[in-house]
Amino acid sequence: MPLLDQRQRPLENLRLSVTDRCNLRCRYCMPEENYRWLDKSRILTFEEISRVVDAFVAQGVRKVRVTGGEPLLRADLPRLIEMLAQKSAIRDLAMTTNGVLLAQHAQALRDAGLHRLTVSLDSLDRTTYRLLANRDDLDRTLAGIAAARDAGFEDIKLDTVVIAGINDRELPDLIEFAREQEIEVRFIEYMDVGGATLWRPERVVSRSDMLAQLTARCGAIRELPRHDSAPAERFELGDGTRFGIISSMTQPFCGTCDRSRLTADGMWFTCLYAERGHDLRALVRDAEAPAERLAEKIERVWSGRTDAGAEMRLASDRRGPLADAEHLRDNPHLEMHTRGG
Ligand code: SAM
Ligand code: SF4
């Protein structure tokens, strides 16, 4: 019997942020000059992460996504992947990366047992990439995607955050690029999450605007049936090319949300928009605490969960960034690059 929350949503999907550091500065995620980083002494070791994951698996988690910050900045990451890949109950082990360091690590990640990869790629144009990421790393990201294919990854996705006036004219090019690589791109509506201090409503390109633009430029689009609780809706062009849209802003999927997030220092968040997390580090570091205490805490928190942050924000009529820069410096756990996108 799966562990259900108050809205009958199972605990199925865990996002593991392994570092809050990043080598890019995407304007929708880390636009500020300075950041307050998590205290190094609090960052969970791989052994501690593995014990926490065991407790989540005992409560029903079957899908784990390693993320960050930029997960490939964490030293020796393939060792953690190997530890996670050995847990047979995890049927989906994925990672989200900006791809900059992927060429160096793709083979080791594949050999360690990583199943799937999502690479964030917001533009194929060098100037636009630099404008969005604040670094000139397009070539390295593209090399990372090629290396992942060479390493034998069969399931690679591209994620593109679409921002009005910046990269919203590039959707057909990104679809074409993905088609050539035999992978699929998903377009994400720009979200007003923590860290997105430059967010403005007029910068959001909605699902319906994306579809209208694509229909005008690529012809008729067919919506594909959904089979799971994944956030992306999938579509097909007339020539059979497929792509996805994640419309967290205009059509939140809180009703089927089975995800939660663990930060690199062991704070557990049951909603992307949650103000407060639950400290699992203290329990995993307490040599006296029996292993079941972690699983009990997870069960207690999840069974009381009512979160529907994106729905609540949609209902609010004065929408703006979730937090200002000062509030984020006081509480870095609010940041998307800390809690893991
Ligand atoms: N650094 C890695 C990367 O960029 O793929 C992993 C961490 S990043 C926080 C995970 C995902 O969050 C990325 O795909 C990124 O595009 C997305 N993201 C960050 N801020 C966002 C925002 N304001 N709106 C929508 N997606 C966002
Ligand atoms: Fe870094 Fe990813 Fe955030 Fe970009 S989206 S700043 S790559 S954590």
mmCIF file with all atom_site columns, N, CA, C and O and ligand atoms in Angstrom, residues 22-26 28-30 68-70 98 120 337, ligand 2:
data_model
loop_
_atom_site.group_PDB
_atom_site.id
_atom_site.type_symbol
_atom_site.label_atom_id
_atom_site.label_alt_id
_atom_site.label_comp_id
_atom_site.label_asym_id
_atom_site.label_entity_id
_atom_site.label_seq_id
_atom_site.pdbx_PDB_ins_code
_atom_site.Cartn_x
_atom_site.Cartn_y
_atom_site.Cartn_z
_atom_site.occupancy
_atom_site.B_iso_or_equiv
_atom_site.pdbx_formal_charge
_atom_site.auth_seq_id
_atom_site.auth_comp_id
_atom_site.auth_asym_id
_atom_site.auth_atom_id
_atom_site.pdbx_PDB_model_num
ATOM   1  N  N   . CYS A 1 22  ? 26.930 26.272 -8.321  1.00 0.00 ? 22  CYS A N   1
ATOM   2  C  CA  . CYS A 1 22  ? 26.705 26.129 -9.760  1.00 0.00 ? 22  CYS A CA  1
ATOM   3  C  C   . CYS A 1 22  ? 27.787 26.850 -10.540 1.00 0.00 ? 22  CYS A C   1
ATOM   4  O  O   . CYS A 1 22  ? 28.338 27.848 -10.075 1.00 0.00 ? 22  CYS A O   1
ATOM   5  N  N   . ASN A 1 23  ? 28.075 26.332 -11.747 1.00 0.00 ? 23  ASN A N   1
ATOM   6  C  CA  . ASN A 1 23  ? 29.072 26.962 -12.612 1.00 0.00 ? 23  ASN A CA  1
ATOM   7  C  C   . ASN A 1 23  ? 28.421 27.870 -13.654 1.00 0.00 ? 23  ASN A C   1
ATOM   8  O  O   . ASN A 1 23  ? 29.117 28.480 -14.454 1.00 0.00 ? 23  ASN A O   1
ATOM   9  N  N   . LEU A 1 24  ? 27.086 27.959 -13.680 1.00 0.00 ? 24  LEU A N   1
ATOM   10 C  CA  . LEU A 1 24  ? 26.395 28.949 -14.509 1.00 0.00 ? 24  LEU A CA  1
ATOM   11 C  C   . LEU A 1 24  ? 25.647 29.912 -13.586 1.00 0.00 ? 24  LEU A C   1
ATOM   12 O  O   . LEU A 1 24  ? 25.556 29.680 -12.375 1.00 0.00 ? 24  LEU A O   1
ATOM   13 N  N   . ARG A 1 25  ? 25.109 30.951 -14.170 1.00 0.00 ? 25  ARG A N   1
ATOM   14 C  CA  . ARG A 1 25  ? 24.321 31.929 -13.406 1.00 0.00 ? 25  ARG A CA  1
ATOM   15 C  C   . ARG A 1 25  ? 23.068 32.276 -14.204 1.00 0.00 ? 25  ARG A C   1
ATOM   16 O  O   . ARG A 1 25  ? 22.891 33.421 -14.631 1.00 0.00 ? 25  ARG A O   1
ATOM   17 N  N   . CYS A 1 26  ? 22.207 31.269 -14.426 1.00 0.00 ? 26  CYS A N   1
ATOM   18 C  CA  . CYS A 1 26  ? 21.029 31.497 -15.266 1.00 0.00 ? 26  CYS A CA  1
ATOM   19 C  C   . CYS A 1 26  ? 20.174 32.617 -14.696 1.00 0.00 ? 26  CYS A C   1
ATOM   20 O  O   . CYS A 1 26  ? 19.918 32.663 -13.497 1.00 0.00 ? 26  CYS A O   1
ATOM   21 N  N   . TYR A 1 28  ? 17.131 33.202 -14.733 1.00 0.00 ? 28  TYR A N   1
ATOM   22 C  CA  . TYR A 1 28  ? 15.849 32.813 -14.129 1.00 0.00 ? 28  TYR A CA  1
ATOM   23 C  C   . TYR A 1 28  ? 16.053 32.033 -12.826 1.00 0.00 ? 28  TYR A C   1
ATOM   24 O  O   . TYR A 1 28  ? 15.093 31.627 -12.196 1.00 0.00 ? 28  TYR A O   1
ATOM   25 N  N   . CYS A 1 29  ? 17.309 31.795 -12.453 1.00 0.00 ? 29  CYS A N   1
ATOM   26 C  CA  . CYS A 1 29  ? 17.591 30.952 -11.283 1.00 0.00 ? 29  CYS A CA  1
ATOM   27 C  C   . CYS A 1 29  ? 18.565 31.626 -10.325 1.00 0.00 ? 29  CYS A C   1
ATOM   28 O  O   . CYS A 1 29  ? 18.321 31.681 -9.125  1.00 0.00 ? 29  CYS A O   1
ATOM   29 N  N   . MET A 1 30  ? 19.676 32.162 -10.838 1.00 0.00 ? 30  MET A N   1
ATOM   30 C  CA  . MET A 1 30  ? 20.708 32.775 -9.994  1.00 0.00 ? 30  MET A CA  1
ATOM   31 C  C   . MET A 1 30  ? 21.144 34.126 -10.557 1.00 0.00 ? 30  MET A C   1
ATOM   32 O  O   . MET A 1 30  ? 22.307 34.287 -10.963 1.00 0.00 ? 30  MET A O   1
ATOM   33 N  N   . GLY A 1 68  ? 20.774 19.729 -8.472  1.00 0.00 ? 68  GLY A N   1
ATOM   34 C  CA  . GLY A 1 68  ? 21.519 20.697 -7.668  1.00 0.00 ? 68  GLY A CA  1
ATOM   35 C  C   . GLY A 1 68  ? 20.831 22.048 -7.737  1.00 0.00 ? 68  GLY A C   1
ATOM   36 O  O   . GLY A 1 68  ? 19.619 22.104 -8.010  1.00 0.00 ? 68  GLY A O   1
ATOM   37 N  N   . GLY A 1 69  ? 21.613 23.037 -7.638  1.00 0.00 ? 69  GLY A N   1
ATOM   38 C  CA  . GLY A 1 69  ? 22.927 23.412 -8.139  1.00 0.00 ? 69  GLY A CA  1
ATOM   39 C  C   . GLY A 1 69  ? 23.337 22.544 -9.329  1.00 0.00 ? 69  GLY A C   1
ATOM   40 O  O   . GLY A 1 69  ? 22.496 21.941 -9.954  1.00 0.00 ? 69  GLY A O   1
ATOM   41 N  N   . GLU A 1 70  ? 24.608 22.561 -9.619  1.00 0.00 ? 70  GLU A N   1
ATOM   42 C  CA  . GLU A 1 70  ? 25.069 21.730 -10.723 1.00 0.00 ? 70  GLU A CA  1
ATOM   43 C  C   . GLU A 1 70  ? 25.656 20.444 -10.134 1.00 0.00 ? 70  GLU A C   1
ATOM   44 O  O   . GLU A 1 70  ? 26.728 20.472 -9.519  1.00 0.00 ? 70  GLU A O   1
ATOM   45 N  N   . ASN A 1 98  ? 23.375 20.969 -16.274 1.00 0.00 ? 98  ASN A N   1
ATOM   46 C  CA  . ASN A 1 98  ? 23.485 21.982 -17.330 1.00 0.00 ? 98  ASN A CA  1
ATOM   47 C  C   . ASN A 1 98  ? 24.432 21.523 -18.440 1.00 0.00 ? 98  ASN A C   1
ATOM   48 O  O   . ASN A 1 98  ? 24.620 22.225 -19.433 1.00 0.00 ? 98  ASN A O   1
ATOM   49 N  N   . SER A 1 120 ? 19.847 20.733 -19.408 1.00 0.00 ? 120 SER A N   1
ATOM   50 C  CA  . SER A 1 120 ? 19.212 22.036 -19.598 1.00 0.00 ? 120 SER A CA  1
ATOM   51 C  C   . SER A 1 120 ? 19.935 22.767 -20.716 1.00 0.00 ? 120 SER A C   1
ATOM   52 O  O   . SER A 1 120 ? 21.152 22.917 -20.681 1.00 0.00 ? 120 SER A O   1
ATOM   53 N  N   . HIS A 1 337 ? 18.230 26.685 -6.738  1.00 0.00 ? 337 HIS A N   1
ATOM   54 C  CA  . HIS A 1 337 ? 19.507 25.976 -6.915  1.00 0.00 ? 337 HIS A CA  1
ATOM   55 C  C   . HIS A 1 337 ? 19.910 25.261 -5.629  1.00 0.00 ? 337 HIS A C   1
ATOM   56 O  O   . HIS A 1 337 ? 20.838 24.472 -5.636  1.00 0.00 ? 337 HIS A O   1
HETATM 57 FE FE1 . SF4 B 2 .   ? 22.806 26.616 -12.295 1.00 0.00 ? 2   SF4 B FE1 1
HETATM 58 FE FE2 . SF4 B 2 .   ? 20.888 25.016 -13.109 1.00 0.00 ? 2   SF4 B FE2 1
HETATM 59 FE FE3 . SF4 B 2 .   ? 20.278 27.255 -11.769 1.00 0.00 ? 2   SF4 B FE3 1
HETATM 60 FE FE4 . SF4 B 2 .   ? 21.253 27.430 -14.231 1.00 0.00 ? 2   SF4 B FE4 1
HETATM 61 S  S1  . SF4 B 2 .   ? 19.289 26.482 -13.623 1.00 0.00 ? 2   SF4 B S1  1
HETATM 62 S  S2  . SF4 B 2 .   ? 21.942 28.631 -12.444 1.00 0.00 ? 2   SF4 B S2  1
HETATM 63 S  S3  . SF4 B 2 .   ? 22.613 25.746 -14.352 1.00 0.00 ? 2   SF4 B S3  1
HETATM 64 S  S4  . SF4 B 2 .   ? 21.335 25.510 -10.959 1.00 0.00 ? 2   SF4 B S4  1
#
